[in-house]
CSV table of C-alpha atoms in Angstrom, one decimal:
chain,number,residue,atom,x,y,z
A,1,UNK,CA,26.8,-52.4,35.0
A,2,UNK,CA,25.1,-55.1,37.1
A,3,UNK,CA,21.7,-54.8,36.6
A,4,UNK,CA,20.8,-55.2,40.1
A,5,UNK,CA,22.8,-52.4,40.6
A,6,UNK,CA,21.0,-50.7,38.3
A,7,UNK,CA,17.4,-51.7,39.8
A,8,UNK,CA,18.6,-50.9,43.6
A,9,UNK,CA,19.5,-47.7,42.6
A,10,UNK,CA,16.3,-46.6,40.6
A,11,UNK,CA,14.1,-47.7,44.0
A,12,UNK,CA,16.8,-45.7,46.4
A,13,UNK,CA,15.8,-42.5,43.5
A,14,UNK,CA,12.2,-43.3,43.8
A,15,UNK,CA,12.1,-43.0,47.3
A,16,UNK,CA,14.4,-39.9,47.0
A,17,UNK,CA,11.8,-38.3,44.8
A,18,UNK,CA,9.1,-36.2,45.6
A,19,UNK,CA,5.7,-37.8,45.8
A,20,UNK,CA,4.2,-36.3,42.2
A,21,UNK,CA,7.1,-37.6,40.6
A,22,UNK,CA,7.5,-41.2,42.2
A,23,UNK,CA,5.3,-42.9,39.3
A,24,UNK,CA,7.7,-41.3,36.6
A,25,UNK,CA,11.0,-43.5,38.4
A,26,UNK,CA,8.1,-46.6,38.4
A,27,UNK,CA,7.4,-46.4,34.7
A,28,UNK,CA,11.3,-45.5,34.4
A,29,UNK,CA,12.2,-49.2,35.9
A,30,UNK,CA,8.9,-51.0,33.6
A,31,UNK,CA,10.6,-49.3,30.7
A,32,UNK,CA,14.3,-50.1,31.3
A,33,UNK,CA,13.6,-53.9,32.4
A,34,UNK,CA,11.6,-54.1,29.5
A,35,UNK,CA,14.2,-52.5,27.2
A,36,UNK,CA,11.6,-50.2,25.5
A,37,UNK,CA,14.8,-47.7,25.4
A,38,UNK,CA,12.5,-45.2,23.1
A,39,UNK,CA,9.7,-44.9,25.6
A,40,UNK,CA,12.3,-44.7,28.6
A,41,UNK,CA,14.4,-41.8,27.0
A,42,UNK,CA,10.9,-39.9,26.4
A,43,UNK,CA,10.5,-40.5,30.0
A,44,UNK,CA,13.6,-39.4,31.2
A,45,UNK,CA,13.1,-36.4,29.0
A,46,UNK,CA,9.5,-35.9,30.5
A,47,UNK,CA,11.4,-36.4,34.3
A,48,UNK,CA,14.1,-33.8,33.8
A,49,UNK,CA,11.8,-31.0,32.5
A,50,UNK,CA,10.3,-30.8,35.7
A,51,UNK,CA,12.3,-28.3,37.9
A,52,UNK,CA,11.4,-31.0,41.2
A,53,UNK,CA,14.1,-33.8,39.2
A,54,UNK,CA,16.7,-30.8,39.9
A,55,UNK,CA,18.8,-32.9,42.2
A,56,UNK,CA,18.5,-36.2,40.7
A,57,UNK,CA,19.5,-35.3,37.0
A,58,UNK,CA,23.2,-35.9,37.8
A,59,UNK,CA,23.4,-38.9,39.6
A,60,UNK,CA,20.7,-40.3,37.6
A,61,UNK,CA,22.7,-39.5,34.2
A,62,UNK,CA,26.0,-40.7,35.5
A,63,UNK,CA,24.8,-44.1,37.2
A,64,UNK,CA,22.0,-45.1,34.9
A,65,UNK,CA,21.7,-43.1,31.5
A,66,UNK,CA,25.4,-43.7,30.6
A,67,UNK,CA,24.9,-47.4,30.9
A,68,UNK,CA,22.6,-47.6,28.1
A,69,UNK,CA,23.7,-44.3,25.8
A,70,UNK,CA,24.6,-46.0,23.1
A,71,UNK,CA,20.7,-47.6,22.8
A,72,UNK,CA,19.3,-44.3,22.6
A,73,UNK,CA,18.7,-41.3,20.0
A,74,UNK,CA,21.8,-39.5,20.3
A,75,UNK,CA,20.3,-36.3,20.1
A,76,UNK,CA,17.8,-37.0,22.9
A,77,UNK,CA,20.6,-38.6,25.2
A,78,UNK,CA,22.9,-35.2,24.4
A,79,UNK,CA,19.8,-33.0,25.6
A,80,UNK,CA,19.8,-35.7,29.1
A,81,UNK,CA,23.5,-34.8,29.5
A,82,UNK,CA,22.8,-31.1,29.1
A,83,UNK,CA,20.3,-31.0,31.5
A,84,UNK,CA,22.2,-32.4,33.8
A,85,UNK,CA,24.9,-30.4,33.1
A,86,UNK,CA,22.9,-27.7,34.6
A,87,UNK,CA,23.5,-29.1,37.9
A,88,UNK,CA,26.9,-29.1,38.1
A,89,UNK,CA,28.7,-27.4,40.9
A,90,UNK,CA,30.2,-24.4,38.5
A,91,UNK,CA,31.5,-23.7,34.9
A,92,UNK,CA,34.8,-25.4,35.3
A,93,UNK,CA,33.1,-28.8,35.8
A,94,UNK,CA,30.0,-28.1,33.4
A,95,UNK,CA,32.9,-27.8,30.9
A,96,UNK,CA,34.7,-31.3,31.7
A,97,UNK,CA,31.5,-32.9,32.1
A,98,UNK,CA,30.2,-31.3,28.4
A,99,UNK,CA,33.3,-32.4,26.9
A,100,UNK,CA,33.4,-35.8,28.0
A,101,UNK,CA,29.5,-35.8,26.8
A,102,UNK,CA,30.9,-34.8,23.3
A,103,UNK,CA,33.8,-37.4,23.0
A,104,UNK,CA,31.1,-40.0,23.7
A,105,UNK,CA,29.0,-38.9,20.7
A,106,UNK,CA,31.4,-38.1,18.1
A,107,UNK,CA,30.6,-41.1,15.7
A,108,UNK,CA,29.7,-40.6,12.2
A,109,UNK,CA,26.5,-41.6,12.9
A,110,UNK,CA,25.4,-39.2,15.5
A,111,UNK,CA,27.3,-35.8,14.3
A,112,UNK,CA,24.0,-33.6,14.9
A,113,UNK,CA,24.3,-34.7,18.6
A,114,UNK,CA,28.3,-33.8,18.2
A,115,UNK,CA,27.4,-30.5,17.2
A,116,UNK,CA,24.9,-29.7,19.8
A,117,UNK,CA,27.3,-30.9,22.8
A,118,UNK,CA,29.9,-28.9,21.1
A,119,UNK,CA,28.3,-26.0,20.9
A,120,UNK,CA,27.0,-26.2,24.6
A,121,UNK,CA,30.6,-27.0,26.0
A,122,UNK,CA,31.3,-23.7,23.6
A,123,UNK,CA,28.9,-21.7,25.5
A,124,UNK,CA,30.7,-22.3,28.6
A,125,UNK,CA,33.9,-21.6,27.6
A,126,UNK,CA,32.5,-17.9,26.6
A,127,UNK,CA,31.4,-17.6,30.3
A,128,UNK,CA,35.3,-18.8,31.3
A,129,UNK,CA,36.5,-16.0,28.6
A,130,UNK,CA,38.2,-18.4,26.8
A,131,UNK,CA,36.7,-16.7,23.4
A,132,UNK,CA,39.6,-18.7,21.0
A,133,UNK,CA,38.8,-22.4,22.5
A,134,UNK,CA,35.0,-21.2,21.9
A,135,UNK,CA,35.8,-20.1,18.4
A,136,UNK,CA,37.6,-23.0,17.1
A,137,UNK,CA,34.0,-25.4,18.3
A,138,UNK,CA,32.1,-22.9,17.0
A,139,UNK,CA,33.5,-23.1,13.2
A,140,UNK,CA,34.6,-26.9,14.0
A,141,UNK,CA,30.1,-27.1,14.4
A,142,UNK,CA,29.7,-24.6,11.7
A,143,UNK,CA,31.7,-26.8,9.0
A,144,UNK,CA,29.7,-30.1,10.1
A,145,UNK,CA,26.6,-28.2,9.7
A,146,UNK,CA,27.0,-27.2,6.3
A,147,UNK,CA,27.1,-30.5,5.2
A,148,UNK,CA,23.2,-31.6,6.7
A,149,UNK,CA,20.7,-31.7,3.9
A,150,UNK,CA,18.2,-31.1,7.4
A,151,UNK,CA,18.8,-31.5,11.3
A,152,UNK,CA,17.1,-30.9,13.9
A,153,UNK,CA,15.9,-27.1,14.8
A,154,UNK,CA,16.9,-26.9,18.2
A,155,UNK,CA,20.6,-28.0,16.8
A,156,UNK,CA,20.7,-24.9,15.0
A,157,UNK,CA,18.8,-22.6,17.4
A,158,UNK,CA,21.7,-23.7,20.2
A,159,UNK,CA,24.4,-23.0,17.5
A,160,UNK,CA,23.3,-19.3,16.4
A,161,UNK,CA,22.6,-18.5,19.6
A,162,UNK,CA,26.1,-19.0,20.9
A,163,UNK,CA,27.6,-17.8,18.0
A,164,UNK,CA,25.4,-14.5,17.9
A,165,UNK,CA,27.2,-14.4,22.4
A,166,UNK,CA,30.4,-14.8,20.7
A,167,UNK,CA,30.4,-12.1,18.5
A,168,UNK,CA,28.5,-9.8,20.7
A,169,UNK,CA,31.5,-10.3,23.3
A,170,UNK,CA,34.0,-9.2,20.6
A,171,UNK,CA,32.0,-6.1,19.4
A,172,UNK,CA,31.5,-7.4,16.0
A,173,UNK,CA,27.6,-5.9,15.8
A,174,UNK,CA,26.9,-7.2,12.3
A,175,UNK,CA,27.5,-10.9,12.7
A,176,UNK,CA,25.6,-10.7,16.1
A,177,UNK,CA,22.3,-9.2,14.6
A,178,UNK,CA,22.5,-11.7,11.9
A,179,UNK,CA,23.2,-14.6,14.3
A,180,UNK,CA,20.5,-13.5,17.0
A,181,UNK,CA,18.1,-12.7,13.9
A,182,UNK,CA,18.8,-16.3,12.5
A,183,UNK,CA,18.6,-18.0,16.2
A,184,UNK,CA,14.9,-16.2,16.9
A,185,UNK,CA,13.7,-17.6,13.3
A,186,UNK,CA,14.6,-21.1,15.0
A,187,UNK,CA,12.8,-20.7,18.2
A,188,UNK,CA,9.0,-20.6,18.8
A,189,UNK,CA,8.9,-16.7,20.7
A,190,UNK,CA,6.9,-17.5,23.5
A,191,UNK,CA,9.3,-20.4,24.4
A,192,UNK,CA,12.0,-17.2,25.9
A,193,UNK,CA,10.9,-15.1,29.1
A,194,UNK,CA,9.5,-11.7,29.6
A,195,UNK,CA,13.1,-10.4,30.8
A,196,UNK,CA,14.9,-12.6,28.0
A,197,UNK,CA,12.6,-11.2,25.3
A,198,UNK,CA,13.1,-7.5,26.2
A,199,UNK,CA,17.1,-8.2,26.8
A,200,UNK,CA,17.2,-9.7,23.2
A,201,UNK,CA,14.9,-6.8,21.7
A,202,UNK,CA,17.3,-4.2,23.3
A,203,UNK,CA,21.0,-6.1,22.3
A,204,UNK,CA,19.4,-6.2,18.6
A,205,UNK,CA,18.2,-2.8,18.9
A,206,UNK,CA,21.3,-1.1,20.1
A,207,UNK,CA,24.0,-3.5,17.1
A,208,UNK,CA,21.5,-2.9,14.5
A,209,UNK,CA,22.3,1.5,15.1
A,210,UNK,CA,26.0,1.3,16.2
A,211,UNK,CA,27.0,-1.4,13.4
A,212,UNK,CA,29.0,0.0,10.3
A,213,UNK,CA,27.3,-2.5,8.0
A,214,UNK,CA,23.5,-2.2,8.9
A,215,UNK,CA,21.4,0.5,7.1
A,216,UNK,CA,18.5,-1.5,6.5
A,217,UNK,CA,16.5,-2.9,9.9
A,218,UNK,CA,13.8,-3.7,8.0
A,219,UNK,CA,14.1,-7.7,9.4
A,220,UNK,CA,14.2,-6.2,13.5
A,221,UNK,CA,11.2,-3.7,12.6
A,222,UNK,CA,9.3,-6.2,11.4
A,223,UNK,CA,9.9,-8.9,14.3
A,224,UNK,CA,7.2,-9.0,17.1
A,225,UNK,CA,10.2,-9.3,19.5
A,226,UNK,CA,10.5,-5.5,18.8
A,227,UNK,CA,6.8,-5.0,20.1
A,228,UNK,CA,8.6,-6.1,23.6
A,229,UNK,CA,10.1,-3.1,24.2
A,230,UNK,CA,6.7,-0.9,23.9
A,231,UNK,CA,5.1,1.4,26.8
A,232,UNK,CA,8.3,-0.1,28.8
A,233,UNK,CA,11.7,1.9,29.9
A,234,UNK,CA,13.1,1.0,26.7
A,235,UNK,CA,10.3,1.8,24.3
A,236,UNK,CA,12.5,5.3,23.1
A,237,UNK,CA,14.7,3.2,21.8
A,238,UNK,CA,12.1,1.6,19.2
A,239,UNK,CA,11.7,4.6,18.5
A,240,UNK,CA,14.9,5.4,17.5
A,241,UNK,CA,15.1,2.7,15.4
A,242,UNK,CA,12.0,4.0,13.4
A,243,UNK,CA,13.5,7.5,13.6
A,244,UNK,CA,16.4,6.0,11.5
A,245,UNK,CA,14.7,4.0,9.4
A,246,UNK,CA,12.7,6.9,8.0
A,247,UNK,CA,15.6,9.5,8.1
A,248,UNK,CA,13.8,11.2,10.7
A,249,UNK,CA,16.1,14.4,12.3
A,250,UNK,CA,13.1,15.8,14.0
A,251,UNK,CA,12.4,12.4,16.1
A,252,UNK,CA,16.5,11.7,16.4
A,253,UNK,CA,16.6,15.3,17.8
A,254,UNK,CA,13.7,14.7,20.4
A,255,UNK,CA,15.1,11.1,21.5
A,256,UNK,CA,19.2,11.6,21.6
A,257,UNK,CA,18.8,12.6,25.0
A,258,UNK,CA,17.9,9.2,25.6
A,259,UNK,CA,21.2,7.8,24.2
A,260,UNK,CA,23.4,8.6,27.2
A,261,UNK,CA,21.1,5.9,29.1
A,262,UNK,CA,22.9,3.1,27.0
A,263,UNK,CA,26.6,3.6,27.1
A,264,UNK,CA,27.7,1.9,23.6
A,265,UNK,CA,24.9,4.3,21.8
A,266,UNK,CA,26.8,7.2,23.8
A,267,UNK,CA,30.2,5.8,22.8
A,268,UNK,CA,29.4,5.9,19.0
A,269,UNK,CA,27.1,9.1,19.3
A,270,UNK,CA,29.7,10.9,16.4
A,271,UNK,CA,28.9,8.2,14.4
A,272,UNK,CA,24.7,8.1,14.5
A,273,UNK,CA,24.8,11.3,13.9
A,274,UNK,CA,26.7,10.4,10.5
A,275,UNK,CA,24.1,7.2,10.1
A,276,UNK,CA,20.9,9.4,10.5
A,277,UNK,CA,22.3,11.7,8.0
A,278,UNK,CA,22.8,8.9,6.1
A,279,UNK,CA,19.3,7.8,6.2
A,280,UNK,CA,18.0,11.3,5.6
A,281,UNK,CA,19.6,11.5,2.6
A,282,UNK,CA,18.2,8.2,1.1
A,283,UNK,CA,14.8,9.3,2.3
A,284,UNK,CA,15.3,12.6,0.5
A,285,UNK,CA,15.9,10.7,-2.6
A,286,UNK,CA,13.2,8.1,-1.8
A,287,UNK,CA,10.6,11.2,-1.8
A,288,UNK,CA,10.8,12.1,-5.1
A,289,UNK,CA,10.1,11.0,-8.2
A,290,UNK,CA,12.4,8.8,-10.7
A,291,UNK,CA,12.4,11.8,-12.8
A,292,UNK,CA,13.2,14.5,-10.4
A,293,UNK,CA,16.8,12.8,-8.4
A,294,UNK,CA,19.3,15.7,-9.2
A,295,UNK,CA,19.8,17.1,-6.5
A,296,UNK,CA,21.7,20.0,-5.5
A,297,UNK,CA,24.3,19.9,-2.6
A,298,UNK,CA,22.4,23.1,-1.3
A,299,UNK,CA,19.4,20.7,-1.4
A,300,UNK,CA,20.8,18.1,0.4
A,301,UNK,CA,22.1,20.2,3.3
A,302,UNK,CA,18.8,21.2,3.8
A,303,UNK,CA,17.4,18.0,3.8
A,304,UNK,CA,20.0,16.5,5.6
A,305,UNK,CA,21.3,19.1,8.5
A,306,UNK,CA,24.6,18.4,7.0
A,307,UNK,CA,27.2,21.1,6.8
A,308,UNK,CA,27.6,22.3,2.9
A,309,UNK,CA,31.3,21.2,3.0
A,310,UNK,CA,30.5,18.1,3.7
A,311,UNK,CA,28.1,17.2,1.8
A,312,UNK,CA,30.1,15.9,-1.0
A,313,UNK,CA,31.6,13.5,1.3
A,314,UNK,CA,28.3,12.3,2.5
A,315,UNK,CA,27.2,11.0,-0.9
A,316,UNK,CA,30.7,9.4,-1.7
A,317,UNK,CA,30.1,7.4,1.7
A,318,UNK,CA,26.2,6.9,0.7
A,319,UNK,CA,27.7,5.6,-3.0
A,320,UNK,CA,30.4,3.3,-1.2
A,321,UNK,CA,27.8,1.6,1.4
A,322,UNK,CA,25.7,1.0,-1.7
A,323,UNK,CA,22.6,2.9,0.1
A,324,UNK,CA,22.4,4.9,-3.5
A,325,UNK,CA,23.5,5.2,-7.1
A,326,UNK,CA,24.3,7.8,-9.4
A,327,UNK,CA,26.9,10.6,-10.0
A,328,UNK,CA,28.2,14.0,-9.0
A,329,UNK,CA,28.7,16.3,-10.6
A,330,UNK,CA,31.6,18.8,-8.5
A,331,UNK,CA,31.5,21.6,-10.8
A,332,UNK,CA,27.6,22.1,-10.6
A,333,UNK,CA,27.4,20.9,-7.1
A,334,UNK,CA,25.0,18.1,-8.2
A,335,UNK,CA,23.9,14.5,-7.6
A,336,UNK,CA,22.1,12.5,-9.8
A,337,UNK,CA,20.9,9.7,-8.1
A,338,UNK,CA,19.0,6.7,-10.2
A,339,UNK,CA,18.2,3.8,-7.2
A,340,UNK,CA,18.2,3.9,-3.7
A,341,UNK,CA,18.2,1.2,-1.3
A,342,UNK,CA,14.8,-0.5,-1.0
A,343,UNK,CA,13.4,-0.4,2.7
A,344,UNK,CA,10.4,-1.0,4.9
A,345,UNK,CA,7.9,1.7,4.7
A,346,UNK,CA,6.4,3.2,7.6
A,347,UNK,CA,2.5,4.3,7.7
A,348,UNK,CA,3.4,7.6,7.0
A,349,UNK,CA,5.8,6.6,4.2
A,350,UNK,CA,3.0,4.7,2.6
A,351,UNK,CA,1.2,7.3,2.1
A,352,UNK,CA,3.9,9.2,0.5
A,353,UNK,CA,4.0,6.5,-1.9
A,354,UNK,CA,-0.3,6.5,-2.2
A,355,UNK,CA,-0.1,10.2,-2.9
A,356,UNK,CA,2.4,9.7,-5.3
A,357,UNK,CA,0.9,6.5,-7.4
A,358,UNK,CA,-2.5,9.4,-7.6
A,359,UNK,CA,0.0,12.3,-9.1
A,360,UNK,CA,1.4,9.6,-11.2
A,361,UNK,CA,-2.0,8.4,-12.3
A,362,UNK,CA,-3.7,11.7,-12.9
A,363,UNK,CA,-0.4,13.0,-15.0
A,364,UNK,CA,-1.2,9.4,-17.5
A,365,UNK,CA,-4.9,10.2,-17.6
A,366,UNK,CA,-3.6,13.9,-18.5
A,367,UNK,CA,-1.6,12.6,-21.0
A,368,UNK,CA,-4.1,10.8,-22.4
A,369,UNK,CA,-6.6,13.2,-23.0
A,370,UNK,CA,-4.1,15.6,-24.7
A,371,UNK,CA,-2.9,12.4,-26.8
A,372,UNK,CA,-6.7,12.2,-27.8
A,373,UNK,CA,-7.2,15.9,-28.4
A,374,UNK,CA,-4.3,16.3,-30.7
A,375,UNK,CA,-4.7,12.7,-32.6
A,376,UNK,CA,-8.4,13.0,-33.3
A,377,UNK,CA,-7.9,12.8,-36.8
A,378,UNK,CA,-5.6,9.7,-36.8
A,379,UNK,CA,-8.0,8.2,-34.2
A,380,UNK,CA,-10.7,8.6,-37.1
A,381,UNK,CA,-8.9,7.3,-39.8
């Protein structure tokens, strides 16, 4: 493009601009005469962060930003284009414009940039439903990102977090608490809002009780993004989730009225019955000492609430999902369970385990002393 061109159209912006943001376009035109590209991308980047540029990204991009792209870090001149992007009339031409952004950058050289345009022009093709074209970029960016020794953390934040919207469109809870886990390990917390904080708290809350596959939250309870939902309308459902972590039936029995508030809990409300009973079990088990895990099914019905006819079959599916191990025994109506399923311990669960290390400690010292009475003779000799 003709440079004067170029310089006519950066004074028609400055004068376009608000006042505070007139001496951005002046160092914009020092930097781009001067062909400092790295301190006028940094610029640029500084320009469209500020929610006044709204209006200008667009023009700006396609009229001056495209005529040096190929000058620029890749990466930085994808985030331009995606900021830009946001200004777009509607989804339909965010998409054409995202794709043509990720033609232009699909060089060996700059496949990190690939992946992050890809997965943005992903994103929007989950808001246009088109869940198979979003797919096939998703595992197209998922391949190239297996091969990076390192990249960039905001290229992988933008990946899991589309993936984690994917899977939570098609239901599949496990993938999209391990995908929105992954993405908040990427992200700085206080870089999301209020609302987005407590949204994501609430999404994980409510895949990490319906899915199949999660028995263990250990990884959500522990996350400060959980402390979002305290003292708020949502804080029962924390406590839910601590209710099933500890195999709680007394707290799930003062909370399920709660449930009906969130329809998918209310869909699956057969199966966290089946989940807490699950967990009461391997609490049951987690109480006791190594020594003392043969149980008796009359035992574990009332520990569990679960009816005695089917308490066979709860142990099989507690044995399947790998929660415990041992044996039954059907003729004496026994398990013998030797490891359960490690977990994060609640305050009160602690001390369980405190009062059991002191039992544990004064039986040795009994030991001992009896050891010493009976082996005085050999202790003198």
């Amino acid at each position: 493009m003709d440079p004067e061109v170029i310089s006519n159209f950066l004074v028609e912006q400055r004068e376009a601009a608000p006042e505070n943001l007139q001496q951005n376009f002046l160092d914009i035109e020092d930097y781009w005469d001067r062909k400092l590209w790295h301190q006028l991308t940094d610029t640029l980047i500084t320009y469209y962060h500020d929610p006044a540029s709204s209006s200008q990204r667009l023009p700006l991009f396609r009229r001056f930003i495209l005529s040096f792209a190929e000058k620029i870090n890749q990466l930085k001149f994808v985030s331009l284009g995606l900021s830009a992007a946001t200004q777009c009339s509607d989804d339909r031409e965010r998409l054409t414009f995202l794709t043509d952004l990720t033609e232009k950058v699909d060089k060996p050289s700059s496949q990190d940039a690939y992946v992050y345009s890809l997965v943005a022009a992903s994103e929007v093709k989950l808001r246009l439903q088109d869940y198979d074209g979003a797919r096939k970029d998703l595992n197209k960016a998922e391949s190239i990102l297996d091969t990076f020794d390192s990249v960039e953390t905001e290229v992988h934040a933008s990946f899991y977090r589309t993936n984690a919207s994917y899977f939570q469109g098609k239901h599949d809870f496990a993938a999209y608490y391990k995908n929105a886990l992954l993405y908040l390990a990427c992200i700085d917390l206080k870089t999301l809002s209020h609302d987005d904080t407590q949204a994501r708290a609430y999404d994980l809350s409510v895949a990490a009780l319906i899915s199949d596959s999660i028995y263990n939250f250990g990884e959500l309870l522990l996350h400060p993004i959980l402390g979002s939902l305290t003292s708020t309308e949502h804080d029962w459902l924390r406590e839910l989730l601590f209710a099933f972590n500890r195999g709680d039936l007394a707290a799930y029995n003062v909370l399920e009225n709660n449930i009906s508030k969130c329809p998918l809990l209310e869909e699956h409300k057969t199966f966290l019955w089946q989940k807490i009973s699950l967990s009461a079990l391997t609490e049951a088990v987690f109480r006791r000492p190594p020594h003392d895990r043969a149980m008796t099914f009359a035992t574990i019905a009332r520990e569990t609430h679960v009816q005695p006819q089917e308490i066979e079959i709860l142990i099989m599916k507690a044995l399947s999902l790998g929660l415990v191990r041992g044996s039954i025994d059907q003729v004496a109506e026994i398990a013998r369970i030797n490891w359960v399923q490690p977990k994060v311990l609640d305050k009160k669960q602690i001390d369980n385990m405190r009062v059991r290390l002191k039992d544990w400690d004064s039986s040795v010292n009994q030991l001992g002393h009896w050891i010493e009475g009976v082996g005085k003779d050999v202790w003198a000799a």
